[in-house]
Coordinates of C-alpha atoms and ligand atoms in Angstrom, one line a residue:
M1 CA -1.3 14.1 -17.6
E2 CA -4.0 15.1 -15.2
R3 CA -4.2 18.8 -14.6
K4 CA -3.3 19.8 -11.1
R5 CA -6.0 21.0 -8.8
K6 CA -6.2 22.8 -5.5
Y7 CA -8.8 23.1 -2.7
V8 CA -10.0 26.6 -1.8
I9 CA -11.2 26.6 1.8
K10 CA -13.0 29.4 3.7
G11 CA -12.2 28.7 7.3
R12 CA -14.1 29.0 10.6
K13 CA -17.5 27.9 9.3
P14 CA -19.2 26.0 12.2
L15 CA -19.6 22.4 10.9
K16 CA -22.8 20.3 11.6
G17 CA -24.0 17.0 10.4
E18 CA -23.1 13.4 9.7
I19 CA -20.1 11.9 7.9
E20 CA -20.1 8.2 6.9
V21 CA -16.7 6.5 6.9
S22 CA -15.9 4.4 3.8
G23 CA -14.2 1.0 3.7
A24 CA -10.5 0.8 4.6
K25 CA -8.1 1.6 1.8
N26 CA -5.3 -0.3 3.6
A27 CA -7.5 -3.4 3.9
S28 CA -8.7 -3.2 0.3
L29 CA -5.2 -3.1 -1.3
P30 CA -4.0 -6.4 0.1
A31 CA -7.5 -7.9 -0.3
I32 CA -7.4 -7.1 -4.1
C33 CA -4.0 -8.9 -4.3
A34 CA -5.3 -11.9 -2.4
T35 CA -7.8 -12.5 -5.2
L36 CA -4.8 -13.8 -7.3
L37 CA -4.3 -16.6 -4.8
S38 CA -7.2 -18.6 -6.2
P39 CA -8.5 -18.2 -9.8
G40 CA -12.2 -17.2 -9.9
V41 CA -14.8 -14.5 -9.2
Y42 CA -14.7 -12.4 -6.0
K43 CA -17.1 -9.7 -4.8
L44 CA -15.6 -7.2 -2.4
K45 CA -18.1 -4.8 -0.7
R46 CA -17.2 -1.3 0.6
V47 CA -14.0 -1.0 -1.4
P48 CA -13.5 2.9 -1.5
K49 CA -13.3 4.5 -4.9
V50 CA -9.9 6.2 -4.3
K51 CA -6.9 6.6 -6.6
D52 CA -4.7 4.0 -4.7
V53 CA -7.5 1.4 -5.4
F54 CA -7.9 2.4 -9.1
C55 CA -4.1 2.1 -9.5
M56 CA -4.0 -1.4 -8.0
L57 CA -6.9 -2.4 -10.3
K58 CA -5.1 -1.2 -13.3
I59 CA -2.2 -3.5 -12.4
M60 CA -4.7 -6.3 -11.8
E61 CA -6.0 -5.8 -15.3
H62 CA -2.5 -5.7 -16.8
L63 CA -2.0 -9.1 -15.2
G64 CA -5.2 -10.4 -16.9
A65 CA -7.9 -9.9 -14.2
V66 CA -11.3 -8.4 -15.0
C67 CA -12.3 -5.8 -12.4
E68 CA -15.4 -3.7 -12.3
F69 CA -17.5 -1.8 -9.7
E70 CA -21.0 -3.1 -9.8
K71 CA -24.0 -2.1 -7.6
D72 CA -22.4 -2.0 -4.1
Y73 CA -19.4 -4.2 -4.6
L74 CA -16.2 -4.5 -6.7
K75 CA -16.2 -7.7 -8.8
I76 CA -12.8 -9.2 -9.6
D77 CA -12.4 -12.2 -11.9
T78 CA -8.9 -13.8 -11.8
S79 CA -9.7 -16.9 -13.8
K80 CA -7.4 -15.8 -16.7
I81 CA -4.1 -14.4 -15.3
K82 CA -1.8 -14.3 -18.2
E83 CA 1.0 -12.1 -16.9
L84 CA 3.2 -12.2 -13.8
S85 CA 5.1 -8.9 -14.1
V86 CA 3.9 -5.6 -12.7
P87 CA 4.7 -2.6 -15.1
Y88 CA 6.9 0.2 -13.6
E89 CA 4.7 3.1 -14.8
L90 CA 1.8 1.7 -12.6
A91 CA 3.9 0.4 -9.7
S92 CA 5.8 3.5 -9.3
Q93 CA 2.6 5.4 -8.4
I94 CA 1.9 3.2 -5.4
R95 CA 4.1 1.6 -2.8
A96 CA 1.5 -1.0 -2.0
S97 CA 2.3 -2.6 -5.3
I98 CA 4.8 -4.6 -3.4
L99 CA 1.9 -6.7 -2.2
F100 CA 1.7 -8.3 -5.7
L101 CA 5.0 -10.0 -4.8
G102 CA 3.6 -12.2 -2.1
A103 CA 0.4 -13.0 -4.0
L104 CA 2.0 -13.8 -7.3
V105 CA 4.9 -15.9 -5.8
G106 CA 2.3 -17.6 -3.5
A107 CA 0.0 -18.6 -6.4
Y108 CA 2.3 -18.8 -9.4
K109 CA 5.8 -19.3 -7.9
S110 CA 7.0 -16.4 -10.0
A111 CA 6.7 -12.6 -10.1
E112 CA 8.4 -9.5 -11.3
V113 CA 7.6 -6.3 -9.3
P114 CA 9.4 -3.0 -9.5
L115 CA 11.3 -2.2 -6.4
P116 CA 9.2 0.6 -4.8
G117 CA 10.8 4.0 -4.3
G118 CA 10.8 5.9 -1.1
C119 CA 8.3 8.7 -0.5
A120 CA 7.8 11.9 1.3
I121 CA 7.6 10.3 4.8
G122 CA 10.7 8.1 4.5
K123 CA 12.9 5.7 2.6
R124 CA 10.5 2.8 3.3
P125 CA 12.8 -0.1 2.2
V126 CA 11.4 -3.6 1.6
D127 CA 14.2 -5.7 3.0
F128 CA 11.9 -7.5 5.4
H129 CA 9.6 -8.6 2.5
I130 CA 12.7 -9.8 0.5
K131 CA 14.4 -11.6 3.4
G132 CA 11.1 -13.4 4.4
L133 CA 10.4 -14.6 0.9
S134 CA 14.0 -15.8 0.4
Q135 CA 13.6 -17.7 3.7
L136 CA 10.5 -19.4 2.2
G137 CA 12.7 -20.6 -0.7
A138 CA 12.2 -17.9 -3.3
E139 CA 15.1 -16.8 -5.4
I140 CA 15.1 -13.0 -5.6
N141 CA 17.2 -10.9 -8.0
L142 CA 17.2 -7.2 -8.6
E143 CA 17.4 -6.5 -12.3
K144 CA 17.1 -3.0 -13.7
G145 CA 15.0 -1.9 -10.7
N146 CA 12.7 -4.9 -10.8
L147 CA 12.5 -7.7 -8.2
I148 CA 12.6 -10.9 -10.1
V149 CA 11.3 -13.8 -8.0
K150 CA 11.3 -17.4 -9.0
T151 CA 10.9 -20.6 -7.1
Q152 CA 10.1 -24.3 -7.6
K153 CA 8.0 -24.3 -4.5
L154 CA 7.7 -22.3 -1.3
K155 CA 8.6 -24.2 1.9
G156 CA 7.2 -23.1 5.2
T157 CA 9.7 -22.0 7.8
T158 CA 10.0 -19.6 10.8
I159 CA 10.5 -16.0 10.0
V160 CA 11.3 -13.3 12.5
L161 CA 10.5 -9.8 11.4
D162 CA 13.0 -7.1 12.6
F163 CA 9.9 -4.8 13.0
P164 CA 6.2 -5.6 12.9
S165 CA 5.9 -4.3 9.3
V166 CA 2.2 -4.2 8.0
T167 CA 2.7 -5.0 4.4
A168 CA 5.7 -7.4 5.0
T169 CA 3.3 -9.4 7.3
E170 CA 0.7 -9.2 4.6
N171 CA 3.1 -10.4 1.9
L172 CA 4.4 -13.2 3.9
M173 CA 0.9 -14.5 4.8
M174 CA -0.1 -14.5 1.1
A175 CA 3.1 -16.5 0.3
G176 CA 2.7 -18.8 3.2
V177 CA -0.9 -19.9 2.7
L178 CA 0.1 -21.9 -0.4
A179 CA 3.6 -22.9 0.8
E180 CA 4.4 -26.5 1.7
G181 CA 4.3 -27.1 5.5
E182 CA 4.0 -24.6 8.2
T183 CA 5.1 -20.9 8.0
I184 CA 5.5 -19.1 11.4
I185 CA 5.8 -15.3 11.3
K186 CA 7.2 -13.9 14.6
N187 CA 7.0 -10.2 15.5
S188 CA 4.1 -10.0 13.1
A189 CA 2.0 -6.9 12.7
K190 CA -1.4 -6.7 14.5
E191 CA -3.1 -3.9 12.6
P192 CA -6.9 -4.5 11.9
E193 CA -6.0 -4.5 8.2
V194 CA -3.6 -7.3 8.6
V195 CA -6.2 -9.2 10.7
F196 CA -8.8 -8.5 8.0
L197 CA -6.5 -10.0 5.3
G198 CA -5.9 -13.1 7.5
E199 CA -9.7 -13.6 8.0
M200 CA -10.2 -13.3 4.2
L201 CA -7.6 -15.9 3.5
K202 CA -9.2 -18.2 6.2
K203 CA -12.5 -17.8 4.4
M204 CA -10.7 -18.8 1.2
G205 CA -9.6 -22.0 3.0
A206 CA -6.3 -21.1 4.5
E207 CA -5.4 -22.4 7.9
I208 CA -4.1 -19.4 10.0
K209 CA -3.8 -18.9 13.7
G210 CA -2.5 -16.0 15.8
L211 CA -4.0 -13.1 13.8
G212 CA -3.9 -9.9 15.9
D213 CA -1.1 -11.5 18.0
D214 CA 2.7 -11.2 17.7
T215 CA 3.1 -14.6 16.1
I216 CA 1.1 -15.9 13.1
Y217 CA 1.0 -19.7 12.3
I218 CA 0.1 -20.8 8.8
K219 CA -0.4 -24.3 7.6
G220 CA 0.1 -24.3 3.8
K221 CA -2.7 -25.6 1.5
K222 CA -2.7 -27.0 -2.0
K223 CA -5.3 -24.6 -3.1
L224 CA -7.9 -22.1 -2.0
K225 CA -11.2 -20.8 -3.2
P226 CA -12.6 -17.4 -4.2
V227 CA -14.8 -15.6 -1.6
N228 CA -17.1 -12.6 -1.2
I229 CA -16.1 -10.2 1.6
E230 CA -17.0 -6.8 3.1
I231 CA -14.1 -4.4 3.8
I232 CA -13.8 -3.1 7.4
P233 CA -14.3 0.6 8.1
D234 CA -11.3 2.9 7.5
R235 CA -10.1 3.7 11.0
I236 CA -7.7 6.4 9.8
E237 CA -10.5 8.1 7.8
A238 CA -12.7 7.7 11.0
G239 CA -9.9 9.3 13.1
T240 CA -9.8 12.2 10.5
Y241 CA -13.4 13.0 11.0
L242 CA -13.3 12.6 14.8
V243 CA -10.6 15.3 14.9
L244 CA -12.7 17.5 12.6
G245 CA -15.5 17.3 15.1
A246 CA -13.2 18.5 17.8
L247 CA -11.4 21.3 15.8
M248 CA -13.9 24.1 16.7
E249 CA -16.2 24.4 19.8
E250 CA -19.2 25.1 17.5
N251 CA -18.8 22.0 15.4
E252 CA -21.4 19.3 15.9
I253 CA -20.2 16.2 13.9
V254 CA -21.6 12.6 13.9
V255 CA -19.2 10.1 12.5
K256 CA -21.0 6.9 11.2
N257 CA -19.6 3.4 10.4
I258 CA -16.8 3.5 13.1
N259 CA -15.4 0.4 14.5
K260 CA -14.4 1.7 18.1
E261 CA -12.3 -1.4 18.8
H262 CA -9.9 -0.3 16.1
L263 CA -9.5 3.2 17.5
K264 CA -9.0 2.5 21.2
T265 CA -5.7 4.4 21.6
P266 CA -6.7 7.6 19.6
I267 CA -10.0 7.7 21.5
L268 CA -8.2 7.5 24.8
K269 CA -5.9 10.3 23.7
L270 CA -9.0 12.4 22.7
E271 CA -10.5 11.8 26.2
E272 CA -7.2 13.0 27.8
M273 CA -7.7 16.1 25.7
G274 CA -11.2 16.6 27.1
I275 CA -12.9 15.3 23.9
T276 CA -15.5 12.4 24.2
L277 CA -17.6 10.3 21.9
E278 CA -21.3 10.1 22.6
R279 CA -22.9 7.0 20.9
V280 CA -25.9 8.1 18.9
D281 CA -26.4 4.8 17.0
K282 CA -24.8 1.4 16.7
N283 CA -21.6 2.5 15.0
A284 CA -22.3 6.3 15.0
F285 CA -20.7 8.7 17.5
K286 CA -21.1 12.4 18.1
V287 CA -17.8 14.3 18.9
K288 CA -18.2 16.4 22.2
R289 CA -15.6 18.9 23.4
G290 CA -15.3 21.4 26.2
K291 CA -14.4 25.1 25.8
T292 CA -10.7 24.2 26.0
I293 CA -8.6 21.3 24.9
N294 CA -5.9 19.8 27.2
P295 CA -2.3 19.5 25.9
V296 CA -1.1 15.9 25.7
K297 CA 2.0 13.8 24.8
I298 CA 1.6 11.4 21.9
I299 CA 4.1 8.6 20.9
T300 CA 3.4 6.7 17.7
A301 CA 3.8 2.9 17.7
P302 CA 2.8 -0.2 15.9
Y303 CA -0.8 -1.3 16.6
P304 CA -2.4 -1.2 19.2
G305 CA -0.2 1.9 19.9
F306 CA -1.0 5.3 18.6
P307 CA -1.2 5.1 14.8
T308 CA 1.5 7.1 12.8
D309 CA -1.2 7.8 10.2
L310 CA -3.2 9.9 12.7
Q311 CA -0.4 12.0 14.1
P312 CA -0.7 14.9 11.6
F313 CA -4.4 15.3 12.5
F314 CA -3.6 15.4 16.2
A315 CA -0.9 18.0 15.5
V316 CA -3.4 20.3 13.9
L317 CA -5.9 19.7 16.8
L318 CA -3.1 20.4 19.4
T319 CA -2.4 23.8 17.9
Q320 CA -5.8 24.6 19.5
A321 CA -4.9 23.1 23.0
E322 CA -4.1 25.2 26.0
G323 CA -0.4 24.6 26.6
I324 CA 2.5 22.6 25.3
S325 CA 2.0 19.2 23.6
F326 CA 4.6 16.7 22.3
I327 CA 4.2 14.2 19.4
T328 CA 7.0 11.7 18.9
E329 CA 7.1 9.8 15.6
N330 CA 8.7 6.4 15.9
I331 CA 7.6 4.7 12.7
F332 CA 8.7 6.9 9.8
E333 CA 11.8 9.1 9.8
N334 CA 10.4 12.0 7.9
R335 CA 6.7 12.4 8.8
F336 CA 6.7 16.1 10.0
L337 CA 7.0 17.8 6.6
Y338 CA 3.5 19.3 7.2
V339 CA 4.9 21.2 10.2
F340 CA 6.4 23.8 7.9
E341 CA 3.0 24.3 6.2
L342 CA 1.3 24.7 9.6
K343 CA 4.0 27.3 10.7
R344 CA 3.1 29.3 7.6
M345 CA -0.5 29.4 9.0
G346 CA 0.9 30.8 12.3
A347 CA 1.1 27.5 14.3
D348 CA 3.7 27.6 17.1
I349 CA 5.4 24.2 16.5
E350 CA 9.0 23.2 16.4
V351 CA 10.5 19.8 15.5
K352 CA 13.4 18.5 17.5
D353 CA 14.8 15.1 16.4
R354 CA 11.7 12.9 16.2
T355 CA 9.4 15.1 18.3
A356 CA 7.1 17.9 17.4
I357 CA 6.5 20.4 20.2
I358 CA 3.3 22.3 19.8
N359 CA 2.5 25.4 21.9
G360 CA -1.2 26.3 21.8
P361 CA -3.7 27.8 21.5
T362 CA -2.8 29.7 18.3
S363 CA -5.4 31.0 15.8
L364 CA -4.4 29.8 12.4
I365 CA -4.5 32.2 9.5
G366 CA -5.4 31.0 6.0
S367 CA -2.5 30.7 3.6
P368 CA -1.4 28.9 0.5
I369 CA -0.1 25.4 1.6
K370 CA 0.7 22.1 -0.1
A371 CA 0.0 18.6 0.8
T372 CA 3.2 16.8 1.5
D373 CA 1.8 13.2 1.7
L374 CA -1.6 11.7 1.8
R375 CA -2.4 12.0 5.6
A376 CA -0.5 15.4 6.0
G377 CA -2.6 16.7 3.1
A378 CA -5.8 15.8 4.7
A379 CA -4.7 17.2 8.0
L380 CA -3.8 20.5 6.3
V381 CA -7.3 20.7 4.9
L382 CA -8.6 20.5 8.5
A383 CA -6.2 23.3 9.4
G384 CA -7.7 25.4 6.7
L385 CA -11.2 24.6 8.0
C386 CA -10.4 26.1 11.4
A387 CA -8.2 29.0 10.0
E388 CA -9.3 32.6 9.5
N389 CA -9.9 33.7 5.9
T390 CA -9.1 31.5 2.9
T391 CA -6.6 28.6 2.6
D392 CA -5.5 27.2 -0.8
V393 CA -4.3 23.7 -0.5
Y394 CA -2.1 22.4 -3.4
N395 CA -1.1 18.8 -4.4
V396 CA -4.6 17.6 -3.5
E397 CA -4.2 14.5 -5.8
L398 CA -2.2 13.1 -2.9
I399 CA -5.2 13.4 -0.6
E400 CA -7.5 11.8 -3.2
R401 CA -5.4 8.7 -3.1
G402 CA -7.0 7.7 0.2
Y403 CA -10.1 9.8 0.9
E404 CA -13.3 8.8 -0.9
N405 CA -15.5 11.8 -1.7
F406 CA -13.5 14.0 0.7
V407 CA -14.7 17.3 -0.6
E408 CA -18.4 16.1 -0.8
K409 CA -18.2 14.7 2.8
L410 CA -16.8 18.0 4.1
S411 CA -19.3 20.2 2.2
G412 CA -22.0 17.9 3.5
V413 CA -21.4 19.2 7.0
G414 CA -21.2 22.8 5.9
A415 CA -17.6 23.3 5.0
E416 CA -16.9 25.9 2.4
I417 CA -14.4 24.1 0.1
K418 CA -14.1 24.3 -3.6
V419 CA -12.0 22.4 -6.1
E420 CA -10.2 24.7 -8.6
E421 CA -7.7 24.1 -11.4
D422 CA -4.2 25.0 -10.2
E423 CA -3.3 28.0 -12.5
D424 CA 0.5 27.4 -12.6
Ligands
EPZ501 C1 1.5 0.5 6.0 O1 2.7 0.8 5.3 C2 0.4 1.5 5.6 N1 0.3 1.3 4.1 C3 0.9 2.9 5.9 O2 -0.2 3.8 5.6 C4 1.1 3.0 7.4 O3 1.6 4.3 7.7 C5 2.2 2.0 7.8 O4 1.7 0.7 7.4 C6 2.4 2.0 9.3 O5 1.2 1.7 10.0 C7 -0.5 0.3 3.7 O6 -1.0 -0.6 4.5 C8 -0.7 0.1 2.2 P1 5.6 -0.7 7.6 P2 4.0 -0.1 5.3 O7 6.2 -1.7 6.7 O8 3.6 -1.5 5.4 C9 10.2 0.1 8.0 C10 -1.2 5.5 4.4 O9 -1.3 6.7 4.7 N2 10.4 -1.1 7.1 O10 4.7 -1.2 8.7 O11 4.9 0.3 4.2 C11 9.6 1.3 7.3 O12 10.6 2.0 6.7 C12 0.0 4.7 4.5 O13 -2.3 4.9 4.1 C13 11.7 -1.5 6.8 O14 12.7 -1.0 7.3 O15 4.7 0.3 6.7 C14 8.9 2.0 8.4 O16 9.9 2.8 9.1 C15 1.2 5.6 4.8 N3 11.9 -2.6 5.9 C16 8.5 0.8 9.5 O17 9.3 -0.3 9.0 C17 10.8 -3.2 5.4 O18 11.0 -4.2 4.7 C18 7.1 0.5 9.3 O19 6.8 0.3 8.0 C19 9.5 -2.8 5.7 C20 9.3 -1.7 6.5

């Protein structure tokens, strides 16, 4: 069992320099599963080397794929898939393992995937995934915690999602591209990572219309072909570093490899706060802020609304704003656990129902805190970087699930952050 580690951060160091955003974790995970849809060799560029990716690749290897990072791409060979069931000990580490369901049922008309558990931010059921696959003709049974899916063939039909779920849309697209006839997914998710998967499937020969819209039309094909692709930049990681640049007046951060199109709403919100981006190169932007930050109201929503994954970072930033701000979390029922850690650092923040009320500015004081989930953990590191004295952040393995070279990237702009064994 890997020994637990913590980050030890010395706060209030003015940060200056460039940070390069990696490829998107949440585009890489479905793309890895999509390589099961046509046996062959795929080369995926800019896949981030993070724990969630390594876990999905271990599952791929269990199924019979050969996966290795070579030069600047990840090579996946799915010519010899010999297994159609995902092992519990690997799947239980990552909720995105549910994406193997759509890919395996789509390609092999059979799959066995453990029912994912909930996590810190909410129950996160998969009923939309199950309902959609059953509507396509799959027979789904739950046996000893595993979803057993079998079908003679998948037949296209119209599926209406109760909510524009990101991975449910991705699963149903992967099942639909090899189904017979047309599959229509109404109330589909529009996130850039969903569009990216759709574009990859089209490059593989799938016929898909409506990507980025609220209805996706798929005309099933008999077979697809392997492709090489480059993963889009990680908009949530980009947002993380934009907030870093605004955290302290003395910071001078340039964030590189940003796709501004994917960050419209968060950038508008930053501008409302008095924080702007100055283009210094094609996809590189310098974060500019005034002496004070304006308080704002944030409401999370499906894309293109304000992304739930960025709300913890904006909460940290809003502890430095002049006045009262509100963040309403509409996607997950339990995504304010980090608030209690921020309060330990002196933040004036209360949660009422689904809204965090933040009174600023307050100077944060370094304290021992713990990451409660991936994004909250990264946000608490940012809090430590703008806090007086020293902050120890525990449970950092949660952060390393989705942030490639996080400590190196922060140290690269002058942060004083060390990784230490967690004594206990
Ligand atoms: C994806 O999760 C992302 N993960 C999450 O990022 C992100 O927070 C989320 O989308 C929202 O944008 C990946 O892409 C791997 P949903 P997903 O299905 O697909 C409910 C990160 O930090 N729901 O869009 O699981 C669900 O409970 C992670 O990288 C059902 O009720 O999110 C939630 O309240 C965190 N039944 C809402 O819908 C279902 O069958 C949105 O969930 C499916 C979802």
